[in-house]
Short mmCIF file of C-alpha atoms in Angstrom, two decimals:
data_model
loop_
_atom_site.label_atom_id
_atom_site.label_comp_id
_atom_site.label_asym_id
_atom_site.label_seq_id
_atom_site.Cartn_x
_atom_site.Cartn_y
_atom_site.Cartn_z
CA UNK A 1 24.27 -10.13 85.35
CA UNK A 2 22.46 -12.41 87.77
CA UNK A 3 22.65 -11.24 91.36
CA UNK A 4 24.21 -13.43 94.03
CA UNK A 5 21.85 -15.06 96.49
CA UNK A 6 22.93 -13.97 99.95
CA UNK A 7 22.15 -14.25 103.64
CA UNK A 8 23.16 -12.33 106.76
CA UNK A 9 23.80 -13.88 110.17
CA UNK A 10 23.43 -11.36 112.98
CA UNK A 11 20.73 -8.70 113.18
CA UNK A 12 22.24 -6.30 115.69
CA UNK A 13 22.76 -2.61 114.95
CA UNK A 14 25.70 -3.32 112.61
CA UNK A 15 24.11 -6.44 111.17
CA UNK A 16 21.18 -4.31 110.06
CA UNK A 17 23.58 -2.22 107.98
CA UNK A 18 24.76 -5.40 106.26
CA UNK A 19 21.15 -6.49 105.72
CA UNK A 20 20.25 -3.16 104.14
CA UNK A 21 23.25 -3.17 101.79
CA UNK A 22 22.97 -6.84 100.85
CA UNK A 23 19.32 -6.24 100.03
CA UNK A 24 20.37 -3.40 97.71
CA UNK A 25 23.35 -5.12 96.09
CA UNK A 26 22.26 -8.75 95.88
CA UNK A 27 19.28 -11.04 96.18
CA UNK A 28 18.94 -11.29 99.95
CA UNK A 29 17.15 -14.56 100.72
CA UNK A 30 17.70 -15.12 104.44
CA UNK A 31 18.40 -13.47 107.79
CA UNK A 32 19.44 -15.44 110.86
CA UNK A 33 19.49 -14.33 114.50
CA UNK A 34 18.61 -15.82 117.87
CA UNK A 35 16.38 -12.86 118.73
CA UNK A 36 12.89 -13.60 117.38
CA UNK A 37 11.64 -10.06 118.08
CA UNK A 38 14.31 -8.61 115.80
CA UNK A 39 13.47 -11.16 113.12
CA UNK A 40 9.77 -10.26 113.24
CA UNK A 41 10.64 -6.60 112.70
CA UNK A 42 12.94 -7.41 109.80
CA UNK A 43 10.43 -9.78 108.19
CA UNK A 44 7.99 -6.88 107.99
CA UNK A 45 10.66 -4.61 106.55
CA UNK A 46 12.11 -6.97 103.93
CA UNK A 47 9.30 -8.65 102.05
CA UNK A 48 10.15 -12.06 100.62
CA UNK A 49 13.24 -12.53 102.80
CA UNK A 50 12.98 -15.56 105.08
CA UNK A 51 14.11 -15.39 108.70
CA UNK A 52 15.70 -18.11 110.82
CA UNK A 53 16.84 -18.69 114.38
CA UNK A 54 18.86 -21.74 113.27
CA UNK A 55 21.90 -21.58 110.99
CA UNK A 56 21.41 -25.22 110.06
CA UNK A 57 17.86 -24.50 108.90
CA UNK A 58 19.04 -21.48 106.89
CA UNK A 59 21.64 -23.57 105.05
CA UNK A 60 19.21 -26.46 104.54
CA UNK A 61 16.30 -24.43 103.20
CA UNK A 62 17.98 -21.70 101.14
CA UNK A 63 20.20 -21.78 98.08
CA UNK A 64 22.94 -19.35 99.11
CA UNK A 65 25.98 -18.15 97.16
CA UNK A 66 27.47 -16.00 99.92
CA UNK A 67 26.85 -15.10 103.54
CA UNK A 68 27.82 -12.17 105.74
CA UNK A 69 28.52 -13.04 109.38
CA UNK A 70 27.98 -10.08 111.71
CA UNK A 71 28.11 -11.61 115.18
CA UNK A 72 30.39 -11.16 118.19
CA UNK A 73 33.86 -12.37 117.08
CA UNK A 74 33.95 -15.27 119.55
CA UNK A 75 31.12 -16.92 117.59
CA UNK A 76 32.41 -16.27 114.06
CA UNK A 77 34.75 -19.30 113.61
CA UNK A 78 32.10 -21.90 114.50
CA UNK A 79 29.44 -20.18 112.41
CA UNK A 80 31.80 -19.79 109.46
CA UNK A 81 32.73 -23.47 109.58
CA UNK A 82 29.13 -24.48 108.87
CA UNK A 83 28.90 -22.28 105.78
CA UNK A 84 32.38 -23.27 104.58
CA UNK A 85 31.48 -26.95 104.78
CA UNK A 86 28.41 -26.16 102.67
CA UNK A 87 30.62 -24.51 100.01
CA UNK A 88 29.26 -21.00 100.62
CA UNK A 89 31.48 -17.91 100.24
CA UNK A 90 31.86 -15.92 103.46
CA UNK A 91 32.27 -12.28 104.44
CA UNK A 92 33.14 -11.96 108.12
CA UNK A 93 33.08 -8.79 110.14
CA UNK A 94 36.44 -7.97 111.67
CA UNK A 95 38.00 -9.38 113.66
CA UNK A 96 37.43 -12.77 112.08
CA UNK A 97 38.50 -14.47 115.31
CA UNK A 98 39.85 -13.66 118.75
CA UNK A 99 42.35 -16.55 118.83
CA UNK A 100 45.16 -17.16 116.35
CA UNK A 101 44.37 -20.87 116.10
CA UNK A 102 40.79 -20.06 115.08
CA UNK A 103 42.06 -17.68 112.41
CA UNK A 104 44.55 -20.14 110.93
CA UNK A 105 41.88 -22.84 110.82
CA UNK A 106 40.24 -20.96 107.93
CA UNK A 107 43.14 -22.08 105.68
CA UNK A 108 41.58 -25.50 105.20
CA UNK A 109 38.65 -23.99 103.31
CA UNK A 110 40.49 -23.45 100.03
CA UNK A 111 37.46 -24.16 97.86
CA UNK A 112 35.58 -20.97 98.78
CA UNK A 113 36.18 -17.24 99.08
CA UNK A 114 36.65 -15.91 102.62
CA UNK A 115 36.95 -12.17 103.16
CA UNK A 116 37.32 -10.02 106.29
CA UNK A 117 35.15 -6.93 106.59
CA UNK A 118 37.97 -4.44 106.02
CA UNK A 119 35.50 -1.79 104.95
CA UNK A 120 37.91 1.16 105.00
CA UNK A 121 39.81 -0.31 102.04
CA UNK A 122 36.80 0.74 99.97
CA UNK A 123 36.46 4.20 101.49
CA UNK A 124 36.50 6.81 98.68
CA UNK A 125 38.87 9.01 100.67
CA UNK A 126 41.53 6.27 100.50
CA UNK A 127 41.14 6.20 96.71
CA UNK A 128 41.88 9.94 96.75
CA UNK A 129 45.01 9.39 98.84
CA UNK A 130 46.27 6.65 96.52
CA UNK A 131 45.73 8.89 93.48
CA UNK A 132 48.20 11.47 94.82
CA UNK A 133 50.90 9.27 96.35
CA UNK A 134 53.30 9.75 93.43
CA UNK A 135 53.23 13.51 94.01
CA UNK A 136 54.74 13.29 97.50
CA UNK A 137 57.57 10.89 96.68
CA UNK A 138 58.90 8.21 98.99
CA UNK A 139 56.75 7.87 102.09
CA UNK A 140 58.58 8.71 105.30
CA UNK A 141 55.78 8.32 107.82
CA UNK A 142 52.05 7.76 108.23
CA UNK A 143 50.16 8.97 111.29
CA UNK A 144 46.60 7.78 111.95
CA UNK A 145 44.20 8.96 114.64
CA UNK A 146 40.90 7.13 115.18
CA UNK A 147 39.16 8.03 118.43
CA UNK A 148 35.69 8.40 119.92
CA UNK A 149 33.46 7.09 122.67
CA UNK A 150 32.75 3.46 123.53
CA UNK A 151 30.84 1.50 120.85
CA UNK A 152 27.23 0.47 121.38
CA UNK A 153 28.07 -3.21 121.00
CA UNK A 154 29.87 -5.41 123.52
CA UNK A 155 32.01 -7.80 121.50
CA UNK A 156 34.49 -8.84 124.21
CA UNK A 157 37.47 -7.12 122.61
CA UNK A 158 39.55 -3.99 123.03
CA UNK A 159 40.12 -0.90 120.95
CA UNK A 160 42.97 -2.50 118.96
CA UNK A 161 40.72 -5.08 117.28
CA UNK A 162 37.86 -2.59 116.98
CA UNK A 163 39.56 0.60 115.73
CA UNK A 164 43.34 0.25 115.35
CA UNK A 165 42.99 -2.69 112.99
CA UNK A 166 41.54 -0.37 110.33
CA UNK A 167 44.62 1.84 110.33
CA UNK A 168 47.01 -1.10 110.39
CA UNK A 169 45.64 -2.53 107.14
CA UNK A 170 45.25 0.94 105.60
CA UNK A 171 48.89 1.80 106.26
CA UNK A 172 49.89 -1.54 104.73
CA UNK A 173 47.72 -0.74 101.70
CA UNK A 174 49.32 2.68 101.20
CA UNK A 175 52.85 1.30 101.51
CA UNK A 176 52.13 -1.48 99.02
CA UNK A 177 54.66 -4.29 99.00
CA UNK A 178 56.52 -2.97 102.05
CA UNK A 179 55.85 -5.23 105.01
CA UNK A 180 55.81 -4.48 108.73
CA UNK A 181 59.17 -5.46 110.23
CA UNK A 182 58.38 -4.74 113.87
CA UNK A 183 55.51 -3.35 115.92
CA UNK A 184 55.50 -1.63 119.30
CA UNK A 185 52.67 -0.41 121.45
CA UNK A 186 51.46 0.96 124.74
CA UNK A 187 47.94 0.33 125.98
CA UNK A 188 45.74 1.48 128.84
CA UNK A 189 42.98 -0.70 130.26
CA UNK A 190 40.37 1.45 131.97
CA UNK A 191 37.06 -0.44 132.09
CA UNK A 192 38.63 -3.80 132.89
CA UNK A 193 42.06 -5.39 133.19
CA UNK A 194 42.00 -7.23 129.86
CA UNK A 195 40.76 -5.03 127.03
CA UNK A 196 42.58 -1.87 125.98
CA UNK A 197 40.60 1.37 125.93
CA UNK A 198 43.48 3.52 124.65
CA UNK A 199 46.57 2.60 122.62
CA UNK A 200 49.53 4.10 120.82
CA UNK A 201 51.12 1.85 118.20
CA UNK A 202 54.35 2.24 116.22
CA UNK A 203 54.81 0.18 113.06
CA UNK A 204 58.33 -0.22 111.67
CA UNK A 205 58.20 -0.55 107.87
CA UNK A 206 61.96 -0.24 107.44
CA UNK A 207 62.37 3.03 105.54
CA UNK A 208 58.94 4.23 106.69
CA UNK A 209 57.28 4.46 110.07
CA UNK A 210 53.61 4.20 111.00
CA UNK A 211 51.98 5.76 114.05
CA UNK A 212 48.47 4.90 115.25
CA UNK A 213 46.46 6.46 118.08
CA UNK A 214 43.15 4.84 119.02
CA UNK A 215 40.84 5.19 121.99
CA UNK A 216 37.25 4.96 123.20
CA UNK A 217 37.65 7.89 125.60
CA UNK A 218 37.42 10.98 123.39
CA UNK A 219 33.98 12.66 123.35
CA UNK A 220 34.36 13.81 119.74
CA UNK A 221 34.60 11.29 116.89
CA UNK A 222 37.85 11.83 114.98
CA UNK A 223 39.11 9.85 111.97
CA UNK A 224 42.19 11.20 110.19
CA UNK A 225 45.36 10.06 108.50
CA UNK A 226 48.50 11.99 107.58
CA UNK A 227 50.85 10.60 104.93
CA UNK A 228 54.22 12.37 104.86
CA UNK A 229 56.60 12.02 101.93
CA UNK A 230 59.90 13.48 100.75
CA UNK A 231 58.15 16.09 98.55
CA UNK A 232 55.07 16.85 100.63
CA UNK A 233 52.15 15.26 102.41
CA UNK A 234 48.50 14.26 102.27
CA UNK A 235 46.00 14.63 105.10
CA UNK A 236 42.76 12.67 104.85
CA UNK A 237 39.58 13.21 106.87
CA UNK A 238 37.43 10.06 106.88
CA UNK A 239 34.40 11.92 108.19
CA UNK A 240 34.31 14.87 105.78
CA UNK A 241 35.74 12.70 102.95
CA UNK A 242 38.20 15.47 102.12
CA UNK A 243 41.94 15.36 101.53
CA UNK A 244 44.53 18.12 101.60
CA UNK A 245 47.58 17.78 99.37
CA UNK A 246 50.77 19.67 100.21
CA UNK A 247 53.73 19.66 97.82
CA UNK A 248 56.94 21.63 97.65
#
């Protein structure tokens, strides 16, 4: 099957991960960033891949099927609009936007595929959890803990949009068609008065309850989920990729 022709916008530390994987999984034809030094380094690393400092030039000069946008979230909506108007499918790193009106504006692009970078949905450990759900019966509660130190990047957002968001969509995935009825939370802003550094979130799914703890203050990286059902439970470690099934 012919590989998709792709491009990546954003060559920061996380953008480089996208570049590496797009180069492996598709025909990577272009990289765009405003930092020319980074582009020079990448040009030497990825032979035959063209580099650009202008998104307009990238779209004009390359035939692209899909693009991955890995920039600070405040820039994503405007960048995405240019590719959407060119009919190019878009993968956007989460969060796709920082304002609700920017997020809802994506609805007008119904002729292309737009996908958020919800990478944990494709984590093999989640597949293991889903395989054993029937063995623990009706789910009573899910508890998620995702903590560590401050990220290297400065994307003008708090821990909810950086870490908690993963566990929100994962809990929704595990509970299937059951929707969140209400959500409650407590946050602590330490570094500034706007962005949360530590949060506790409660999700009301009706017959099930979700609990999420996230922070940037814990010196040890910790990524776990506990799914508790009427006949047992499943604990999942996202770092070791191991699960523990308890029944009876």
